[in-house]
Coordinates of C-alpha atoms in Angstrom, one line a residue:
X1 CA 105.6 111.4 117.4
X2 CA 104.5 114.9 118.4
X3 CA 102.9 115.2 121.6
X4 CA 99.6 118.0 122.8
X5 CA 98.5 117.7 125.7
X6 CA 94.7 115.4 125.6
X7 CA 92.7 118.3 127.4
X8 CA 93.4 119.9 124.8
X9 CA 92.5 117.6 121.3
X10 CA 89.5 116.9 123.9
X11 CA 88.6 120.7 124.1
X12 CA 90.3 120.8 119.7
X13 CA 87.9 117.8 119.1
X14 CA 84.8 119.6 120.9
X15 CA 84.8 121.8 119.6
X16 CA 84.0 120.4 116.2
X17 CA 81.5 118.3 117.5
X18 CA 79.6 120.9 119.2
X19 CA 79.6 122.3 115.7
X20 CA 78.4 119.3 113.9
X21 CA 75.4 118.8 115.9
X22 CA 74.3 122.9 115.4
X23 CA 74.6 121.7 111.3
X24 CA 72.7 118.1 111.8
X25 CA 70.6 118.7 114.7
X26 CA 69.4 122.0 114.0
X27 CA 66.7 122.7 111.7
X28 CA 68.2 126.7 109.9
X29 CA 65.7 129.5 110.1
X30 CA 65.9 129.0 105.5
X31 CA 65.7 132.3 104.7
X32 CA 69.2 133.6 107.7
X33 CA 71.6 130.9 106.8
X34 CA 70.7 128.4 103.8
X35 CA 72.2 130.5 101.9
X36 CA 75.5 130.4 103.1
X37 CA 75.0 125.7 103.2
X38 CA 75.7 123.4 100.3
X39 CA 74.1 120.5 100.6
X40 CA 75.1 117.5 98.4
X41 CA 74.8 113.6 98.7
X42 CA 77.5 110.8 97.9
X43 CA 76.3 108.0 97.2
X44 CA 79.4 106.6 96.4
X45 CA 80.7 107.2 100.4
X46 CA 84.0 108.7 101.3
X47 CA 86.5 106.3 101.9
X48 CA 89.7 109.3 103.2
X49 CA 90.3 112.6 104.0
X50 CA 93.9 112.4 104.1
X51 CA 95.7 113.7 100.2
X52 CA 97.6 110.7 100.0
X53 CA 95.0 107.9 100.2
X54 CA 92.5 110.5 97.3
X55 CA 92.0 108.4 94.3
X56 CA 88.7 108.1 93.7
X57 CA 86.3 110.8 92.0
X58 CA 84.8 111.2 95.5
X59 CA 87.4 111.0 97.9
X60 CA 89.1 114.1 95.3
X61 CA 86.2 116.1 95.8
X62 CA 86.2 116.6 99.4
X63 CA 90.2 116.8 99.1
X64 CA 90.1 120.0 97.0
X65 CA 87.3 121.2 99.8
X66 CA 90.7 120.9 102.2
X67 CA 93.9 121.3 100.7
X68 CA 95.5 123.0 98.4
X69 CA 99.1 121.8 96.6
X70 CA 101.9 124.2 94.3
X71 CA 99.1 124.3 90.8
X72 CA 95.7 123.8 90.4
X73 CA 93.4 123.7 86.9
X74 CA 90.8 126.0 86.6
X75 CA 87.5 124.2 84.9
X76 CA 89.5 124.3 81.2
X77 CA 92.2 122.7 82.9
X78 CA 94.2 125.3 82.5
X79 CA 97.4 125.3 85.1
X80 CA 97.3 127.9 87.3
X81 CA 99.3 129.6 89.9
X82 CA 98.3 127.7 93.7
X83 CA 100.4 128.2 96.8
X84 CA 103.2 128.1 94.3
X85 CA 103.1 131.8 92.6
X86 CA 105.5 132.1 90.0
X87 CA 107.6 128.7 88.7
X88 CA 110.3 127.6 86.0
X89 CA 111.5 125.0 83.6
X90 CA 115.0 124.2 83.0
X91 CA 115.7 123.8 79.8
X92 CA 116.4 120.6 79.0
X93 CA 112.9 120.8 81.4
X94 CA 114.2 118.0 83.9
X95 CA 114.2 121.3 86.9
X96 CA 111.4 123.1 88.3
X97 CA 111.3 125.7 90.7
X98 CA 108.7 126.8 92.6
X99 CA 108.3 130.2 94.6
X100 CA 105.8 129.9 96.9
X101 CA 103.9 132.5 97.5
X102 CA 104.0 133.6 102.0
X103 CA 100.0 134.3 103.1
X104 CA 99.4 130.4 103.0
X105 CA 98.3 129.9 106.5
X106 CA 96.9 125.8 108.0
X107 CA 94.0 125.7 108.7
X108 CA 94.1 125.1 112.8
X109 CA 95.5 123.0 114.8
X110 CA 96.1 123.2 118.8
X111 CA 98.9 120.5 117.8
X112 CA 100.4 125.0 115.9
X113 CA 101.2 125.5 119.3
X114 CA 100.0 129.5 120.2
X115 CA 99.0 130.5 117.4
X116 CA 97.2 127.3 116.7
X117 CA 98.7 127.9 113.0
X118 CA 101.6 128.4 110.7
X119 CA 102.5 129.6 107.6
X120 CA 103.6 127.3 104.5
X121 CA 106.7 127.0 104.0
X122 CA 108.4 125.1 101.0
X123 CA 109.8 122.1 103.9
X124 CA 106.7 121.0 103.6
X125 CA 105.8 120.3 100.4
X126 CA 110.4 118.7 101.5
X127 CA 107.9 116.7 104.1
X128 CA 104.5 115.9 101.9
X129 CA 105.9 114.3 99.2
X130 CA 108.9 112.1 101.0
X131 CA 105.2 110.7 103.3
X132 CA 104.1 110.3 100.1
X133 CA 106.6 108.1 98.5
X134 CA 107.4 106.3 102.0
X135 CA 107.4 102.7 101.6
X136 CA 105.5 102.4 104.9
X137 CA 102.7 104.4 104.4
X138 CA 102.8 102.7 101.0
X139 CA 100.2 105.4 99.7
X140 CA 98.1 105.3 96.2
X141 CA 99.7 108.0 94.7
X142 CA 103.0 107.5 94.6
X143 CA 103.6 106.6 91.4
X144 CA 103.8 109.9 90.9
X145 CA 106.6 111.0 91.4
X146 CA 107.6 107.9 90.0
X147 CA 109.7 110.5 87.0
X148 CA 110.9 112.3 90.0
X149 CA 115.1 112.3 90.9
X150 CA 114.6 114.3 93.8
X151 CA 113.0 117.5 96.3
X152 CA 114.0 120.0 98.3
X153 CA 113.8 122.9 99.8
X154 CA 115.8 125.8 98.4
X155 CA 115.1 127.8 101.2
X156 CA 111.6 128.8 102.7
X157 CA 110.1 130.4 100.0
X158 CA 111.7 127.9 97.1
X159 CA 111.0 124.5 96.3
X160 CA 112.7 122.1 93.8
X161 CA 112.2 119.2 91.6
X162 CA 114.5 117.4 89.6
X163 CA 113.8 114.7 87.3
X164 CA 114.8 111.4 86.2
X165 CA 113.6 111.9 82.7
X166 CA 112.2 114.9 80.6
X167 CA 108.3 114.0 81.2
X168 CA 105.7 117.0 79.3
X169 CA 103.3 117.0 81.1
X170 CA 104.1 117.4 84.8
X171 CA 102.9 120.0 86.2
X172 CA 99.0 118.4 85.1
X173 CA 100.7 115.6 87.5
X174 CA 101.4 117.8 90.4
X175 CA 97.3 119.3 90.1
X176 CA 96.2 115.5 91.3
X177 CA 96.0 116.1 94.8
X178 CA 98.1 113.4 95.9
X179 CA 100.5 115.9 95.8
X180 CA 98.9 118.5 98.6
X181 CA 100.8 120.0 101.2
X182 CA 100.6 118.7 105.4
X183 CA 101.6 120.0 108.3
X184 CA 104.2 117.1 109.4
X185 CA 103.1 118.5 113.0
X186 CA 99.7 116.7 112.9
X187 CA 100.1 113.8 109.9
X188 CA 103.0 112.9 112.7
X189 CA 100.3 113.1 115.6
X190 CA 98.0 111.4 114.5
X191 CA 99.0 108.2 111.8
X192 CA 96.5 106.8 110.0
X193 CA 94.1 108.9 111.8
X194 CA 95.0 111.6 109.8
X195 CA 92.5 109.7 107.4
X196 CA 89.8 111.6 109.9
X197 CA 92.0 114.2 111.4
X198 CA 92.8 115.9 107.7
X199 CA 94.1 119.8 108.4
X200 CA 95.1 121.3 105.2
X201 CA 95.5 125.0 103.7
X202 CA 92.1 125.1 101.8
X203 CA 89.0 126.7 101.4
X204 CA 87.6 124.7 103.5
X205 CA 88.1 122.7 107.0
X206 CA 87.1 119.6 108.5
X207 CA 84.5 119.7 111.2
X208 CA 83.2 116.9 111.6
X209 CA 83.1 112.8 110.0
X210 CA 80.5 110.2 110.8
X211 CA 81.3 108.2 108.1
X212 CA 78.4 106.5 106.1
X213 CA 75.8 109.2 107.4
X214 CA 77.3 112.7 107.6
X215 CA 80.6 114.5 106.6
X216 CA 80.7 119.0 107.3
X217 CA 83.2 121.4 106.1
X218 CA 83.5 125.3 107.6
X219 CA 84.2 128.1 106.0
X220 CA 88.5 128.5 106.4
X221 CA 88.5 132.3 107.2
X222 CA 92.3 132.6 106.2
X223 CA 92.2 131.1 103.1
X224 CA 94.4 133.4 100.3
X225 CA 92.7 133.7 97.3
X226 CA 90.7 136.3 96.3
X227 CA 88.2 136.7 93.5
X228 CA 88.3 139.1 90.6
X229 CA 86.5 142.3 92.9
X230 CA 89.4 141.5 95.9
X231 CA 86.9 139.7 98.3
X232 CA 87.8 137.3 99.8
X233 CA 86.9 133.3 98.9
X234 CA 84.9 131.2 99.7
X235 CA 82.0 132.7 100.3
X236 CA 79.9 129.7 101.7
X237 CA 79.7 129.3 105.3
X238 CA 79.7 125.6 105.2
X239 CA 79.2 122.5 102.9
X240 CA 77.4 119.7 104.2
X241 CA 78.0 115.7 102.7
X242 CA 75.3 113.0 103.5
X243 CA 75.0 110.2 102.1
X244 CA 72.3 108.4 101.0
X245 CA 73.6 104.6 99.0
X246 CA 70.3 105.3 96.9
X247 CA 70.1 106.9 93.4
X248 CA 66.1 107.2 94.1
X249 CA 66.4 109.0 97.7
X250 CA 69.2 111.1 96.8
X251 CA 66.8 112.1 93.8
X252 CA 64.0 112.9 95.5
X253 CA 65.9 115.3 98.1
X254 CA 66.8 117.0 95.8
X255 CA 63.6 118.0 94.2
X256 CA 62.3 118.5 96.8
X257 CA 65.2 121.2 97.3
X258 CA 66.5 119.1 100.4
X259 CA 70.0 119.4 98.7
X260 CA 71.4 121.6 96.4
X261 CA 73.2 119.1 93.9
X262 CA 73.4 115.8 92.4
X263 CA 76.2 114.6 90.1
X264 CA 75.3 111.8 87.5
X265 CA 73.0 110.3 86.0
X266 CA 70.6 108.1 87.3
X267 CA 68.2 105.2 85.2
X268 CA 66.5 105.6 88.3
X269 CA 65.2 108.9 87.4
X270 CA 66.4 109.9 84.5
X271 CA 63.4 109.3 82.0
X272 CA 61.9 112.3 85.4
X273 CA 64.5 115.1 84.6
X274 CA 65.4 114.4 81.3
X275 CA 63.8 114.2 77.8
X276 CA 64.8 112.1 75.0
X277 CA 67.3 113.7 73.5
X278 CA 68.6 115.2 76.8
X279 CA 66.8 118.4 78.2
X280 CA 66.0 119.5 81.1
X281 CA 61.6 117.9 80.8
X282 CA 58.9 121.0 81.6
X283 CA 58.8 119.9 85.5
X284 CA 61.8 121.4 86.1
X285 CA 62.5 123.9 84.0
X286 CA 61.6 126.9 86.2
X287 CA 64.3 125.0 89.5
X288 CA 66.4 123.0 88.6
X289 CA 69.7 123.8 86.2
X290 CA 71.5 121.7 83.8
X291 CA 75.2 122.4 82.7
X292 CA 77.0 119.8 80.2
X293 CA 80.5 119.6 79.5
X294 CA 83.1 117.0 78.2
X295 CA 84.9 114.4 80.4
X296 CA 87.3 112.8 80.4
X297 CA 85.8 109.6 80.4
X298 CA 86.3 106.5 78.0
X299 CA 83.6 103.9 79.6
X300 CA 84.5 100.5 78.1
X301 CA 84.3 96.6 78.0
X302 CA 88.1 95.3 78.2
X303 CA 89.3 91.1 77.2
X304 CA 91.9 89.3 79.7
X305 CA 94.1 87.8 77.1
X306 CA 95.9 84.7 79.2
X307 CA 92.9 83.9 79.2
X308 CA 91.9 80.2 78.6
X309 CA 89.0 80.9 76.9
X310 CA 89.2 80.6 73.1
X311 CA 86.4 83.0 72.1
X312 CA 88.9 85.6 73.9
X313 CA 91.3 84.8 73.2
X314 CA 90.4 85.4 68.8
X315 CA 90.7 88.9 68.0
X316 CA 88.2 87.5 65.0
X317 CA 85.1 87.3 68.2
X318 CA 86.7 91.0 70.0
X319 CA 85.9 92.4 66.5
X320 CA 83.3 91.6 66.1
X321 CA 81.6 92.8 69.7
X322 CA 83.3 96.1 68.0
X323 CA 81.1 95.9 65.4
X324 CA 78.0 94.1 66.6
X325 CA 75.8 97.1 68.4
X326 CA 75.3 100.8 67.1
X327 CA 76.3 103.1 70.3
X328 CA 75.0 106.2 69.0
X329 CA 71.5 103.9 69.4
X330 CA 73.1 102.4 73.8
X331 CA 73.6 106.6 73.6
X332 CA 70.2 107.6 72.3
X333 CA 68.4 104.9 74.4
X334 CA 69.6 104.0 77.5
X335 CA 71.5 107.6 79.1
X336 CA 69.3 110.9 76.9
X337 CA 72.5 111.0 75.1
X338 CA 74.1 111.9 76.7
X339 CA 77.7 111.3 75.9
X340 CA 79.2 110.6 72.7
X341 CA 79.5 107.3 70.3
X342 CA 83.0 105.8 71.5
X343 CA 84.1 105.0 66.9
X344 CA 87.0 106.1 67.8
X345 CA 90.1 105.1 69.6
X346 CA 90.5 104.7 73.8
X347 CA 91.9 108.9 74.5
X348 CA 88.8 110.6 74.2
X349 CA 87.3 113.3 72.5
X350 CA 89.8 116.6 74.3
X351 CA 92.6 115.1 74.6
X352 CA 95.6 115.6 71.8
X353 CA 95.9 111.7 70.1
X354 CA 92.6 111.0 70.2
X355 CA 91.5 110.1 66.0
X356 CA 88.0 109.0 65.0
X357 CA 88.7 106.8 62.7
X358 CA 90.5 104.5 64.4
X359 CA 87.4 103.0 65.5
X360 CA 84.9 100.6 64.4
X361 CA 81.2 101.6 63.4
X362 CA 78.3 100.3 63.5
X363 CA 78.7 97.3 61.0
X364 CA 76.7 94.0 61.3
X365 CA 76.7 92.0 59.1
X366 CA 80.4 92.6 59.2
X367 CA 80.4 91.1 63.1
X368 CA 78.7 88.0 61.7
X369 CA 81.3 87.3 59.6
X370 CA 83.8 87.5 61.8
X371 CA 81.6 85.5 63.4
X372 CA 80.3 82.9 61.1
X373 CA 84.8 82.8 60.4
X374 CA 85.5 81.5 63.9
X375 CA 83.0 79.5 63.5
X376 CA 84.6 77.5 60.7
X377 CA 88.4 77.9 62.1
X378 CA 87.7 76.7 66.0
X379 CA 84.9 74.5 65.7
X380 CA 82.8 76.0 68.1
X381 CA 79.5 76.1 66.7
X382 CA 78.0 77.7 69.4
X383 CA 80.8 80.6 70.8
X384 CA 79.7 82.4 74.3
X385 CA 81.0 84.5 76.2
X386 CA 80.6 86.3 79.8
X387 CA 80.5 90.0 80.4
X388 CA 81.3 90.7 84.7
X389 CA 79.3 94.6 84.9
X390 CA 78.2 96.0 88.0
X391 CA 74.5 96.9 89.0
X392 CA 75.0 100.4 87.7
X393 CA 75.7 99.4 84.4
X394 CA 73.6 96.2 83.8
X395 CA 71.4 97.8 80.9
X396 CA 74.0 98.7 78.5
X397 CA 76.3 94.9 79.0
X398 CA 72.4 93.5 78.2
X399 CA 71.7 96.0 75.3
X400 CA 75.3 94.7 73.5
X401 CA 73.8 91.5 74.3
X402 CA 71.0 91.5 72.6
X403 CA 73.1 93.1 69.8
X404 CA 75.2 90.1 70.0
X405 CA 73.0 87.9 69.4
X406 CA 71.5 88.8 66.2
X407 CA 75.1 87.9 64.8
X408 CA 75.8 84.4 66.4
X409 CA 77.3 85.2 69.7
X410 CA 76.3 84.7 72.9
X411 CA 76.7 86.5 75.7
X412 CA 76.5 85.6 79.3
X413 CA 75.8 89.1 81.9
X414 CA 76.9 88.3 85.2
X415 CA 76.6 91.3 88.5
X416 CA 79.3 91.6 90.8
X417 CA 80.6 95.0 93.1
X418 CA 82.1 97.2 92.6
X419 CA 84.9 95.8 95.1
X420 CA 84.4 93.1 93.5
X421 CA 84.7 93.4 90.1
X422 CA 87.6 95.8 90.6
X423 CA 89.6 92.8 92.4
X424 CA 88.7 89.9 89.8
X425 CA 90.0 92.4 86.9
X426 CA 93.1 92.9 88.5
X427 CA 94.0 89.6 88.7
X428 CA 93.0 88.2 85.9
X429 CA 89.2 86.3 87.2
X430 CA 87.3 87.7 84.4
X431 CA 87.6 87.2 80.7
X432 CA 85.0 90.7 80.0
X433 CA 84.5 93.3 82.0
X434 CA 83.8 96.4 82.0
X435 CA 85.0 99.3 83.1
X436 CA 86.3 103.0 82.5
X437 CA 89.1 105.3 82.5
X438 CA 88.7 108.7 84.0
X439 CA 92.4 111.0 83.4
X440 CA 94.4 111.5 86.7
X441 CA 96.4 114.0 84.3
X442 CA 96.4 116.0 81.1
X443 CA 98.0 113.9 78.5
X444 CA 97.0 111.0 76.9
X445 CA 99.9 109.5 78.3
X446 CA 98.0 108.2 81.1
X447 CA 95.1 106.3 78.5
X448 CA 98.0 105.3 77.3
X449 CA 99.6 103.3 80.3
X450 CA 97.1 101.4 80.6
X451 CA 98.8 99.2 77.9
X452 CA 102.6 99.3 79.0
X453 CA 103.6 96.1 79.3
X454 CA 105.6 96.7 82.9
X455 CA 102.3 97.7 84.3
X456 CA 100.6 94.2 84.2
X457 CA 98.3 93.7 86.8
X458 CA 97.4 93.0 89.9
X459 CA 100.6 95.6 89.9
X460 CA 99.4 98.2 87.4
X461 CA 96.6 99.0 85.4
X462 CA 97.4 96.3 82.3
X463 CA 94.0 94.2 82.9
X464 CA 94.6 93.2 79.9
X465 CA 97.8 91.7 80.0
X466 CA 98.9 93.7 76.3
X467 CA 102.1 92.9 75.5
X468 CA 103.8 94.4 71.8
X469 CA 107.2 95.4 71.4
X470 CA 106.1 98.8 69.0
X471 CA 103.8 99.5 71.8
X472 CA 106.9 99.4 74.3
X473 CA 108.8 101.7 72.0
X474 CA 106.6 104.1 70.7
X475 CA 105.8 105.1 74.4
X476 CA 108.5 105.8 76.0
X477 CA 109.5 108.0 72.8
X478 CA 106.5 110.0 73.6
X479 CA 109.0 111.2 77.5
X480 CA 111.0 112.0 75.6
X481 CA 109.5 114.5 73.1
X482 CA 108.1 118.3 74.3
X483 CA 106.3 119.5 71.7
X484 CA 102.6 118.3 71.6
X485 CA 102.5 117.9 67.8
X486 CA 104.5 115.4 67.3
X487 CA 103.6 113.5 71.0
X488 CA 100.2 113.7 69.8
X489 CA 101.3 111.5 66.3
X490 CA 102.4 108.7 68.4
X491 CA 99.6 108.7 70.9
X492 CA 97.2 108.4 68.3
X493 CA 99.4 105.9 66.4
X494 CA 99.9 104.1 69.7
X495 CA 96.1 103.8 70.6
X496 CA 95.4 102.4 66.9
X497 CA 98.1 99.0 67.4
X498 CA 95.3 99.1 69.9
X499 CA 92.3 98.7 68.2
X500 CA 94.2 97.2 65.6
X501 CA 93.8 94.0 67.6
X502 CA 90.7 94.6 69.2
X503 CA 91.9 94.7 73.4
X504 CA 89.0 96.4 74.4
X505 CA 85.3 97.9 73.2
X506 CA 85.2 101.4 73.9
X507 CA 81.6 102.8 74.6
X508 CA 81.2 106.7 74.5
X509 CA 83.3 108.6 75.3
X510 CA 81.3 110.5 78.7
X511 CA 80.2 114.2 79.2
X512 CA 80.4 115.8 83.1
X513 CA 76.4 116.8 83.8
X514 CA 75.9 118.3 86.7
X515 CA 72.4 119.5 88.3
X516 CA 72.2 122.6 90.8
X517 CA 68.5 124.3 92.4
X518 CA 68.1 127.6 90.5
X519 CA 69.3 129.3 93.6
X520 CA 73.1 128.1 93.0
X521 CA 75.6 130.1 91.1
X522 CA 79.8 129.9 90.2
X523 CA 79.2 125.8 90.0
X524 CA 81.7 125.5 86.7
X525 CA 81.6 121.9 85.2
X526 CA 85.4 120.8 83.6
X527 CA 86.0 117.2 81.9
X528 CA 88.1 115.7 84.9
X529 CA 84.5 116.6 86.8
X530 CA 86.5 117.8 89.7
X531 CA 84.0 119.7 92.7
X532 CA 85.4 123.1 92.7
X533 CA 82.8 124.6 95.9
X534 CA 85.2 127.7 96.1
X535 CA 83.8 130.6 93.9
X536 CA 79.6 129.2 95.2
X537 CA 77.4 131.2 96.2
X538 CA 73.5 130.2 96.8
X539 CA 70.9 133.5 97.0

């Protein structure tokens, strides 16, 4: 444990408090300062500012402003240099050697001593990855190192990682915020409280977090990246995040110009903002920009195969649900045409392995035949199942409920808070559940891992408790194949195995949709919906 003078710490934190008061209590002159501050609302709250625990989209969005790793993604999901300026991969795919920049500095903190900062060196990555897999810390991101045998600093500027087995998607794993570099001095000093005292290398530095109320970042004037014209990034002076839990209130704040950005489309305001075909309504075309793009997110209904309920155990019923509703109609009327009907498999549009021919189309007569067959074989005259969802998705579940009633299947819809549903799903307490799967990294293996038998929940993400020897064999074989076209064939085969058994009901492949005020520029869109503010400007 590194100790610091208590007066120094109090002084440093006091400076942060003063900055926060300036942003939260003062009323800035918009003509002079508003273009320097980017404001948005995060209705889902932030759990942590420690990248090792950054497991949700909202946590990743803030970590992305504060921290950097060896490599990073652009908006097209290309893997680019970050703190590592170059890297090499051995012919056998087992050894990755990264050559680091020498101009990356940690955010200032008194724990660094006289200079209040220092350069990032390879030992910092060695410390950060050891911290990530430290069982005492129990970081949820430790799994990204499952295929890593060893790693170490060769010298200050060279960091090497050795894998247990070749894994072509490994560089993509390293882009995750879990793999961000953190300083030993500060992380050890604060321990678990590093979650609210983050020090990184990112384009913005932490100033103040009043949980569930406001979070403030300030520009990192020592940030190492520049734009194509040689100008230092970021352009903004500050980022201010509020935490209004109500999405209707969030929309009103956006409509009034009090926040700059909306990162979702909620039922409470979608018809006010968009037409039925997904276009901006005339009232907003002069003040709002809309940008859309593919989102590596599959929304689905899942079945728990170890359920004692006969209807859940029946492949006939599970297939009937897949055939029994019109996904295109659902997207048109419930999502204002945002998203793509999931008539393919579980792997979404945009990832190698997706195949539109292995899923289910709308066939109500086929659904009815399957249900009649179930009744005849089981002797159950009134088949029924319970579908558990959160309040945000009740309209989708009720739509499916109404459609399936026409085929002879009764679906009861129960609503749970998100945290409760997550726990119940992991512990096999619900027969049928609504969920989603967003890509953690850019390979379909990420999606197919949810069906691997060694990943049974609650210790893993196989919420279905699906076990198939052929699937497991293909899944393990995929790690030995470096050619993406060959892996694509395996991925499609695995996805087809899952869809044949109707383990889940793919609903739609989502789209990223962002709304900004007209004076906001440079806020792109990417298929993992990660917020990157370092190139954002405001008029």
